[in-house]
Amino acid sequence: MEGKAKSIYCAQKRNGFYGARDAESFEKVNEQKQIEIEADRILRLFSNSGAKIVQPTILQQADTLLDLYGEDIRARAYVTSDPFNGEMMLRPDFTVPIVKAHMNDLSGNETARYAYCGKVFRRQEKNSDRASEYLQVGYEIFDRTDVIQSDADAFCRIKNALSDLPLKVATGDIGILMAAVSGLKTTDRRKKSLLRHIWRPQRFKTILEKFTDEVSLSTKRFDSFDEEKSFENQAKEIGLRSKSEIIERIESLRQDSKVSPISKTELGLINSLLNIGDKCPQALTELKNLLPDMPALQSAIEKFEKRLTALDHANVNLSSIDFEASYGRTSMEYYDGFVFGFYSDSYADLPPIATGGRYDALTKHIGKGREIPAVGGVVRPDLIVKSKGFETNG
């Protein structure tokens, strides 16, 4: 609370000027003011760095955007029907609408930096203490000239916006795990299945173990299946899959069963990779130790090392930053490379104060094959206020 306002309020409270409800209301108003001050400060920082301020509309087309989010966000989106525009939703984040706008209107210039500030909306479970709407301030970079430097720039812009807060910093690189999966000695169908579930750790683990187990891959249950006889007494098709789709699926499983399972050795290497969690310099060493057995990681590890060098040149203390190979796998499904998060060191129960990452594949999907490397991050000014220990007791 600002000095003079706080002094007046405390004096009036001692003299009985405010009741309990008035005091609570006063504190909420003042806290909201502090949040708005923080949001304005951060937006100006981003704008002063050369970013163009944009403001996507609160209502977005649900049918074109909803599938681009992860399962968690899709389940928590506020969706409504518009008689003229079809299914609409309150924006659950800014990145996807900004990518859509950028890819649909390049105006001859691929390179761009954007800043934004506004509310996002996400449904919460009953009795949850998490907010269903809150302010986000963000920064996005579209630039193919130097993706490593863009990663470092996005990270440092977000870090600098958090000023002198005591923070824990976590980073990861989903591209490293993707490279490991792509390098497995197995079929493209199995690789695609694993890549599709990278953002669902438990499902990913289940599928990986299935592809490693000969019993799980067995198709003996289909030995008696005959395309004509198996359907001859069926009056009508029931369920979502058609007869042709069922036949195609069974044939696909039969063909896949003829391929050798993923080896126990490769399973162990993937698990070793996923278990890496250390400070950045030590994590780099651990990753390099996997290279003799996982040469497919070479390019991804080189990018990681170059990113660390860029961050070091930006005066980031790498020995204070954690790297986890699994970090970012439960957040937005559009992240496919460098990911990061900033957490309050004083209030461990708070959600991340800021998060971000690289999402090249998202631009390719929205751009219908035309890709522009992109990275960005968002800050929650309400959590900055909370982590500063904003006094709510007068």
Tab-separated table of C-alpha atoms in Angstrom:
chain	number	residue	atom	x	y	z
A	1	MET	CA	0.000	0.000	0.000
A	2	GLU	CA	1.347	3.435	-0.930
A	3	GLY	CA	2.612	5.462	2.040
A	4	LYS	CA	0.173	8.367	2.403
A	5	ALA	CA	-2.934	6.356	1.521
A	6	LYS	CA	-1.923	3.656	3.936
A	7	SER	CA	-1.290	6.144	6.771
A	8	ILE	CA	-4.695	7.787	6.310
A	9	TYR	CA	-6.418	4.407	6.098
A	10	CYS	CA	-4.680	3.038	9.228
A	11	ALA	CA	-5.528	6.165	11.236
A	12	GLN	CA	-9.152	6.029	10.139
A	13	LYS	CA	-9.328	2.328	10.894
A	14	ARG	CA	-7.996	2.859	14.440
A	15	ASN	CA	-10.651	5.534	14.991
A	16	GLY	CA	-13.393	3.185	13.868
A	17	PHE	CA	-14.023	5.000	10.585
A	18	TYR	CA	-14.121	1.728	8.614
A	19	GLY	CA	-16.111	-1.397	9.322
A	20	ALA	CA	-14.765	-4.861	8.529
A	21	ARG	CA	-16.486	-4.983	5.149
A	22	ASP	CA	-15.278	-1.495	4.245
A	23	ALA	CA	-11.721	-2.446	5.202
A	24	GLU	CA	-11.834	-5.549	3.039
A	25	SER	CA	-13.220	-3.576	0.122
A	26	PHE	CA	-10.568	-0.888	0.528
A	27	GLU	CA	-7.796	-3.469	0.509
A	28	LYS	CA	-9.150	-5.184	-2.604
A	29	VAL	CA	-9.380	-1.883	-4.461
A	30	ASN	CA	-5.850	-0.981	-3.438
A	31	GLU	CA	-4.490	-4.396	-4.378
A	32	GLN	CA	-6.124	-4.125	-7.789
A	33	LYS	CA	-4.492	-0.720	-8.217
A	34	GLN	CA	-1.094	-2.237	-7.451
A	35	ILE	CA	-1.719	-4.981	-10.022
A	36	GLU	CA	-2.605	-2.414	-12.674
A	37	ILE	CA	0.519	-0.397	-11.846
A	38	GLU	CA	2.655	-3.521	-12.281
A	39	ALA	CA	0.934	-4.397	-15.561
A	40	ASP	CA	1.496	-0.900	-16.940
A	41	ARG	CA	5.157	-0.947	-15.861
A	42	ILE	CA	5.831	-4.272	-17.581
A	43	LEU	CA	3.965	-3.334	-20.759
A	44	ARG	CA	6.026	-0.151	-21.028
A	45	LEU	CA	9.231	-2.166	-20.587
A	46	PHE	CA	8.258	-4.443	-23.464
A	47	SER	CA	7.105	-1.574	-25.639
A	48	ASN	CA	10.314	0.387	-25.034
A	49	SER	CA	12.287	-2.609	-26.338
A	50	GLY	CA	10.712	-2.117	-29.743
A	51	ALA	CA	7.648	-4.350	-29.415
A	52	LYS	CA	4.393	-3.269	-31.051
A	53	ILE	CA	1.472	-3.202	-28.611
A	54	VAL	CA	-1.458	-5.315	-29.850
A	55	GLN	CA	-4.808	-6.257	-28.308
A	56	PRO	CA	-6.555	-9.390	-29.666
A	57	THR	CA	-10.305	-9.380	-29.076
A	58	ILE	CA	-11.633	-11.084	-25.961
A	59	LEU	CA	-13.979	-13.306	-28.002
A	60	GLN	CA	-12.147	-15.676	-30.348
A	61	GLN	CA	-13.307	-18.254	-32.899
A	62	ALA	CA	-13.382	-21.508	-30.926
A	63	ASP	CA	-13.512	-23.895	-33.883
A	64	THR	CA	-10.198	-22.716	-35.354
A	65	LEU	CA	-8.236	-22.174	-32.137
A	66	LEU	CA	-9.447	-24.599	-29.476
A	67	ASP	CA	-7.616	-27.639	-30.871
A	68	LEU	CA	-4.313	-25.751	-30.738
A	69	TYR	CA	-4.318	-25.724	-26.942
A	70	GLY	CA	-3.451	-28.607	-24.626
A	71	GLU	CA	-6.084	-30.799	-23.013
A	72	ASP	CA	-5.977	-28.786	-19.792
A	73	ILE	CA	-6.755	-25.471	-21.487
A	74	ARG	CA	-9.394	-26.992	-23.785
A	75	ALA	CA	-11.227	-28.398	-20.774
A	76	ARG	CA	-11.138	-25.029	-19.028
A	77	ALA	CA	-12.138	-22.742	-21.901
A	78	TYR	CA	-15.341	-20.687	-21.717
A	79	VAL	CA	-17.198	-21.555	-24.916
A	80	THR	CA	-20.418	-20.024	-26.211
A	81	SER	CA	-22.454	-20.054	-29.419
A	82	ASP	CA	-22.981	-17.009	-31.606
A	83	PRO	CA	-25.806	-17.088	-34.177
A	84	PHE	CA	-23.666	-15.359	-36.801
A	85	ASN	CA	-20.070	-16.321	-35.968
A	86	GLY	CA	-20.580	-19.877	-34.716
A	87	GLU	CA	-18.787	-21.274	-31.682
A	88	MET	CA	-16.813	-18.616	-29.796
A	89	MET	CA	-14.658	-18.639	-26.670
A	90	LEU	CA	-13.222	-16.169	-24.203
A	91	ARG	CA	-9.507	-16.054	-24.947
A	92	PRO	CA	-7.610	-18.462	-22.647
A	93	ASP	CA	-4.299	-16.915	-23.696
A	94	PHE	CA	-2.850	-14.373	-26.136
A	95	THR	CA	-0.178	-16.319	-28.019
A	96	VAL	CA	-2.418	-18.328	-30.347
A	97	PRO	CA	-4.527	-15.319	-31.473
A	98	ILE	CA	-1.339	-13.294	-32.028
A	99	VAL	CA	0.258	-16.063	-34.106
A	100	LYS	CA	-2.924	-16.325	-36.156
A	101	ALA	CA	-2.987	-12.571	-36.791
A	102	HIS	CA	0.723	-12.454	-37.640
A	103	MET	CA	0.663	-15.433	-40.013
A	104	ASN	CA	-2.476	-14.170	-41.787
A	105	ASP	CA	-1.160	-10.638	-42.283
A	106	LEU	CA	2.605	-10.585	-42.725
A	107	SER	CA	2.472	-7.400	-44.824
A	108	GLY	CA	5.774	-8.426	-46.393
A	109	ASN	CA	7.599	-8.499	-43.058
A	110	GLU	CA	8.131	-11.798	-41.268
A	111	THR	CA	10.097	-10.305	-38.391
A	112	ALA	CA	8.084	-8.731	-35.598
A	113	ARG	CA	7.904	-8.201	-31.842
A	114	TYR	CA	4.611	-7.819	-30.019
A	115	ALA	CA	3.606	-6.783	-26.508
A	116	TYR	CA	0.146	-7.040	-24.979
A	117	CYS	CA	-1.790	-6.718	-21.752
A	118	GLY	CA	-5.267	-7.925	-20.873
A	119	LYS	CA	-7.358	-10.529	-19.140
A	120	VAL	CA	-7.450	-14.239	-19.956
A	121	PHE	CA	-10.242	-16.560	-18.881
A	122	ARG	CA	-10.052	-20.164	-17.671
A	123	ARG	CA	-12.663	-22.192	-15.824
A	124	GLN	CA	-11.584	-23.656	-12.498
A	125	GLU	CA	-12.781	-26.599	-10.459
A	126	LYS	CA	-15.449	-26.062	-7.806
A	127	ASN	CA	-14.078	-24.491	-4.616
A	128	SER	CA	-10.730	-23.820	-6.294
A	129	ASP	CA	-8.814	-20.808	-5.023
A	130	ARG	CA	-7.366	-20.229	-8.510
A	131	ALA	CA	-8.661	-17.200	-10.390
A	132	SER	CA	-10.899	-17.782	-13.410
A	133	GLU	CA	-9.816	-14.467	-14.943
A	134	TYR	CA	-6.580	-12.548	-14.499
A	135	LEU	CA	-4.249	-10.126	-16.243
A	136	GLN	CA	-1.417	-11.302	-18.467
A	137	VAL	CA	1.328	-9.111	-19.890
A	138	GLY	CA	3.308	-10.729	-22.675
A	139	TYR	CA	6.104	-10.436	-25.190
A	140	GLU	CA	6.427	-12.389	-28.461
A	141	ILE	CA	9.255	-12.531	-31.025
A	142	PHE	CA	8.939	-13.699	-34.656
A	143	ASP	CA	12.409	-13.894	-36.198
A	144	ARG	CA	14.250	-16.511	-38.239
A	145	THR	CA	17.633	-14.742	-38.342
A	146	ASP	CA	18.974	-16.038	-34.993
A	147	VAL	CA	16.661	-18.333	-33.011
A	148	ILE	CA	19.225	-18.862	-30.241
A	149	GLN	CA	19.496	-15.135	-29.618
A	150	SER	CA	15.710	-14.807	-29.746
A	151	ASP	CA	15.407	-17.477	-27.041
A	152	ALA	CA	17.859	-15.600	-24.836
A	153	ASP	CA	16.172	-12.272	-25.577
A	154	ALA	CA	12.687	-13.518	-24.649
A	155	PHE	CA	14.000	-15.080	-21.438
A	156	CYS	CA	15.894	-11.941	-20.419
A	157	ARG	CA	12.981	-9.586	-21.209
A	158	ILE	CA	10.714	-11.625	-18.936
A	159	LYS	CA	13.389	-11.957	-16.255
A	160	ASN	CA	14.095	-8.212	-16.248
A	161	ALA	CA	10.364	-7.461	-15.970
A	162	LEU	CA	10.332	-9.345	-12.657
A	163	SER	CA	12.913	-6.874	-11.299
A	164	ASP	CA	14.342	-7.819	-7.911
A	165	LEU	CA	11.872	-10.528	-6.844
A	166	PRO	CA	13.413	-13.560	-5.118
A	167	LEU	CA	12.825	-16.237	-7.740
A	168	LYS	CA	13.411	-19.858	-8.613
A	169	VAL	CA	13.980	-20.344	-12.322
A	170	ALA	CA	13.268	-23.567	-14.200
A	171	THR	CA	14.060	-24.293	-17.844
A	172	GLY	CA	13.717	-27.187	-20.235
A	173	ASP	CA	13.853	-28.043	-23.918
A	174	ILE	CA	11.082	-30.161	-25.392
A	175	GLY	CA	13.062	-30.304	-28.637
A	176	ILE	CA	15.629	-32.571	-26.954
A	177	LEU	CA	13.001	-35.180	-26.062
A	178	MET	CA	11.501	-34.889	-29.551
A	179	ALA	CA	14.939	-35.566	-31.037
A	180	ALA	CA	15.331	-38.628	-28.815
A	181	VAL	CA	11.970	-40.039	-29.922
A	182	SER	CA	12.718	-39.326	-33.585
A	183	GLY	CA	15.977	-41.260	-33.244
A	184	LEU	CA	14.394	-44.465	-31.913
A	185	LYS	CA	14.930	-47.609	-33.999
A	186	THR	CA	11.264	-48.235	-34.664
A	187	THR	CA	8.491	-47.422	-37.134
A	188	ASP	CA	7.361	-43.933	-38.078
A	189	ARG	CA	3.861	-44.792	-36.826
A	190	ARG	CA	5.179	-45.528	-33.337
A	191	LYS	CA	7.316	-42.393	-33.336
A	192	LYS	CA	4.331	-40.250	-34.353
A	193	SER	CA	2.257	-41.775	-31.568
A	194	LEU	CA	4.924	-40.974	-28.973
A	195	LEU	CA	5.467	-37.449	-30.312
A	196	ARG	CA	1.725	-36.784	-30.180
A	197	HIS	CA	1.690	-37.590	-26.458
A	198	ILE	CA	4.869	-35.849	-25.328
A	199	TRP	CA	2.742	-33.309	-23.407
A	200	ARG	CA	0.950	-36.108	-21.514
A	201	PRO	CA	3.753	-37.679	-19.446
A	202	GLN	CA	1.755	-40.620	-18.075
A	203	ARG	CA	0.229	-41.475	-21.444
A	204	PHE	CA	3.658	-41.129	-23.085
A	205	LYS	CA	5.142	-43.543	-20.550
A	206	THR	CA	2.338	-46.067	-21.076
A	207	ILE	CA	2.722	-46.031	-24.869
A	208	LEU	CA	6.511	-46.262	-24.689
A	209	GLU	CA	6.297	-49.300	-22.399
A	210	LYS	CA	3.699	-50.875	-24.694
A	211	PHE	CA	6.008	-50.496	-27.687
A	212	THR	CA	8.741	-52.178	-25.641
A	213	ASP	CA	6.604	-55.188	-24.670
A	214	GLU	CA	6.104	-58.050	-27.155
A	215	VAL	CA	2.949	-59.181	-25.348
A	216	SER	CA	1.331	-55.745	-25.653
A	217	LEU	CA	2.088	-55.675	-29.374
A	218	SER	CA	0.597	-59.123	-29.996
A	219	THR	CA	-2.368	-59.293	-32.385
A	220	LYS	CA	-3.461	-62.878	-31.590
A	221	ARG	CA	-6.856	-61.499	-30.524
A	222	PHE	CA	-7.483	-60.704	-34.200
A	223	ASP	CA	-6.519	-64.155	-35.542
A	224	SER	CA	-10.148	-65.123	-36.050
A	225	PHE	CA	-11.085	-61.803	-37.611
A	226	ASP	CA	-12.409	-62.057	-41.150
A	227	GLU	CA	-13.410	-58.915	-43.007
A	228	GLU	CA	-16.620	-60.418	-44.419
A	229	LYS	CA	-17.706	-62.908	-41.737
A	230	SER	CA	-17.020	-60.613	-38.785
A	231	PHE	CA	-19.505	-58.028	-40.076
A	232	GLU	CA	-22.109	-60.206	-41.849
A	233	ASN	CA	-24.567	-60.306	-38.910
A	234	GLN	CA	-24.170	-56.664	-37.961
A	235	ALA	CA	-27.402	-54.796	-38.563
A	236	LYS	CA	-25.892	-51.339	-38.292
A	237	GLU	CA	-22.680	-49.611	-37.351
A	238	ILE	CA	-22.484	-48.509	-33.706
A	239	GLY	CA	-19.967	-46.053	-32.313
A	240	LEU	CA	-17.741	-43.421	-33.846
A	241	ARG	CA	-15.664	-45.677	-36.105
A	242	SER	CA	-16.981	-46.923	-39.425
A	243	LYS	CA	-16.516	-50.479	-40.724
A	244	SER	CA	-13.722	-49.381	-43.054
A	245	GLU	CA	-11.937	-47.560	-40.228
A	246	ILE	CA	-12.088	-50.645	-37.987
A	247	ILE	CA	-10.691	-52.851	-40.754
A	248	GLU	CA	-7.926	-50.346	-41.471
A	249	ARG	CA	-7.038	-50.125	-37.774
A	250	ILE	CA	-6.812	-53.904	-37.352
A	251	GLU	CA	-4.618	-54.209	-40.441
A	252	SER	CA	-2.376	-51.433	-39.118
A	253	LEU	CA	-1.976	-53.268	-35.797
A	254	ARG	CA	-1.202	-56.510	-37.611
A	255	GLN	CA	1.511	-54.863	-39.666
A	256	ASP	CA	2.970	-53.140	-36.606
A	257	SER	CA	3.139	-56.431	-34.689
A	258	LYS	CA	5.570	-57.774	-37.282
A	259	VAL	CA	8.116	-55.114	-36.280
A	260	SER	CA	10.471	-55.751	-33.371
A	261	PRO	CA	9.647	-53.953	-30.101
A	262	ILE	CA	11.662	-50.934	-29.010
A	263	SER	CA	14.688	-52.333	-27.182
A	264	LYS	CA	15.017	-52.271	-23.398
A	265	THR	CA	18.271	-50.375	-23.947
A	266	GLU	CA	16.493	-47.545	-25.781
A	267	LEU	CA	13.759	-47.512	-23.132
A	268	GLY	CA	16.433	-47.099	-20.466
A	269	LEU	CA	18.069	-44.253	-22.393
A	270	ILE	CA	14.762	-42.372	-22.737
A	271	ASN	CA	14.158	-42.785	-19.003
A	272	SER	CA	17.694	-41.574	-18.245
A	273	LEU	CA	17.044	-38.501	-20.381
A	274	LEU	CA	13.736	-37.765	-18.655
A	275	ASN	CA	15.375	-38.063	-15.241
A	276	ILE	CA	17.936	-35.336	-15.939
A	277	GLY	CA	17.401	-32.459	-13.539
A	278	ASP	CA	20.245	-30.218	-12.415
A	279	LYS	CA	21.685	-26.746	-12.775
A	280	CYS	CA	22.183	-25.853	-16.426
A	281	PRO	CA	25.979	-26.465	-16.683
A	282	GLN	CA	25.729	-29.857	-14.986
A	283	ALA	CA	22.682	-30.823	-17.072
A	284	LEU	CA	24.650	-30.074	-20.248
A	285	THR	CA	27.348	-32.496	-19.124
A	286	GLU	CA	24.761	-35.191	-18.378
A	287	LEU	CA	23.167	-34.714	-21.800
A	288	LYS	CA	26.522	-35.013	-23.553
A	289	ASN	CA	27.148	-38.261	-21.677
A	290	LEU	CA	24.120	-39.726	-23.481
A	291	LEU	CA	25.435	-38.871	-26.954
A	292	PRO	CA	27.462	-42.069	-27.577
A	293	ASP	CA	24.242	-44.088	-27.187
A	294	MET	CA	21.825	-41.454	-28.521
A	295	PRO	CA	23.538	-39.706	-31.455
A	296	ALA	CA	20.161	-38.300	-32.568
A	297	LEU	CA	20.493	-35.767	-29.730
A	298	GLN	CA	23.551	-34.095	-31.271
A	299	SER	CA	21.843	-31.146	-32.963
A	300	ALA	CA	19.408	-30.483	-30.080
A	301	ILE	CA	22.221	-30.516	-27.505
A	302	GLU	CA	24.303	-28.148	-29.639
A	303	LYS	CA	21.352	-25.703	-29.660
A	304	PHE	CA	21.062	-26.046	-25.889
A	305	GLU	CA	24.762	-25.312	-25.438
A	306	LYS	CA	24.606	-22.276	-27.734
A	307	ARG	CA	21.591	-20.987	-25.802
A	308	LEU	CA	23.507	-21.267	-22.542
A	309	THR	CA	26.360	-19.304	-24.115
A	310	ALA	CA	23.931	-16.572	-25.245
A	311	LEU	CA	22.404	-16.387	-21.767
A	312	ASP	CA	25.850	-16.237	-20.203
A	313	HIS	CA	26.778	-13.333	-22.491
A	314	ALA	CA	23.586	-11.614	-21.284
A	315	ASN	CA	24.933	-11.871	-17.707
A	316	VAL	CA	22.493	-14.599	-16.656
A	317	ASN	CA	23.882	-16.651	-13.767
A	318	LEU	CA	23.548	-20.165	-15.220
A	319	SER	CA	24.586	-21.862	-11.977
A	320	SER	CA	21.361	-20.574	-10.380
A	321	ILE	CA	19.032	-21.883	-13.104
A	322	ASP	CA	17.579	-25.386	-13.112
A	323	PHE	CA	17.250	-27.514	-16.234
A	324	GLU	CA	14.762	-30.381	-16.274
A	325	ALA	CA	14.409	-32.557	-19.354
A	326	SER	CA	10.708	-33.054	-18.557
A	327	TYR	CA	9.942	-29.409	-17.812
A	328	GLY	CA	7.066	-27.888	-19.805
A	329	ARG	CA	5.421	-31.182	-20.784
A	330	THR	CA	2.227	-30.459	-18.855
A	331	SER	CA	1.688	-26.888	-20.084
A	332	MET	CA	0.756	-25.586	-23.525
A	333	GLU	CA	0.988	-28.259	-26.212
A	334	TYR	CA	2.238	-25.751	-28.745
A	335	TYR	CA	5.663	-25.435	-27.064
A	336	ASP	CA	8.211	-27.476	-29.012
A	337	GLY	CA	11.616	-26.147	-27.924
A	338	PHE	CA	13.079	-23.974	-25.165
A	339	VAL	CA	10.676	-23.537	-22.210
A	340	PHE	CA	11.056	-21.595	-18.973
A	341	GLY	CA	9.234	-20.586	-15.817
A	342	PHE	CA	9.788	-18.191	-12.904
A	343	TYR	CA	8.494	-19.110	-9.440
A	344	SER	CA	8.313	-17.149	-6.194
A	345	ASP	CA	11.053	-18.204	-3.791
A	346	SER	CA	9.056	-16.795	-0.871
A	347	TYR	CA	5.589	-18.180	-1.662
A	348	ALA	CA	5.987	-21.760	-2.850
A	349	ASP	CA	2.229	-22.306	-3.204
A	350	LEU	CA	1.837	-19.650	-5.895
A	351	PRO	CA	1.510	-20.673	-9.573
A	352	PRO	CA	4.412	-19.630	-11.833
A	353	ILE	CA	4.724	-15.840	-11.960
A	354	ALA	CA	5.937	-15.985	-15.552
A	355	THR	CA	6.267	-18.686	-18.207
A	356	GLY	CA	7.297	-18.906	-21.822
A	357	GLY	CA	8.811	-20.931	-24.608
A	358	ARG	CA	9.387	-21.570	-28.300
A	359	TYR	CA	6.490	-22.574	-30.563
A	360	ASP	CA	7.792	-22.898	-34.140
A	361	ALA	CA	5.383	-25.726	-35.044
A	362	LEU	CA	2.397	-23.569	-34.087
A	363	THR	CA	3.324	-20.970	-36.710
A	364	LYS	CA	3.647	-23.743	-39.299
A	365	HIS	CA	0.239	-25.158	-38.413
A	366	ILE	CA	-1.536	-21.809	-38.495
A	367	GLY	CA	0.513	-20.654	-41.494
A	368	LYS	CA	-0.531	-23.804	-43.410
A	369	GLY	CA	3.041	-24.969	-43.961
A	370	ARG	CA	4.705	-21.561	-43.843
A	371	GLU	CA	6.808	-21.467	-40.680
A	372	ILE	CA	8.402	-18.543	-38.843
A	373	PRO	CA	10.477	-19.338	-35.725
A	374	ALA	CA	8.766	-17.744	-32.717
A	375	VAL	CA	9.269	-17.519	-28.963
A	376	GLY	CA	7.675	-15.532	-26.160
A	377	GLY	CA	6.487	-15.400	-22.603
A	378	VAL	CA	3.839	-14.029	-20.248
A	379	VAL	CA	3.906	-12.414	-16.812
A	380	ARG	CA	1.127	-12.342	-14.211
A	381	PRO	CA	1.219	-8.967	-12.422
A	382	ASP	CA	-1.229	-10.197	-9.743
A	383	LEU	CA	1.301	-12.822	-8.651
A	384	ILE	CA	4.069	-10.227	-8.592
A	385	VAL	CA	1.987	-8.225	-6.118
A	386	LYS	CA	1.326	-11.330	-4.011
A	387	SER	CA	4.977	-12.408	-4.049
A	388	LYS	CA	6.008	-8.971	-2.843
A	389	GLY	CA	3.989	-9.666	0.286
A	390	PHE	CA	1.296	-7.072	-0.347
A	391	GLU	CA	-0.171	-6.221	3.066
A	392	THR	CA	-3.874	-6.875	3.324
A	393	ASN	CA	-4.230	-6.349	7.061
A	394	GLY	CA	-3.672	-2.576	7.164
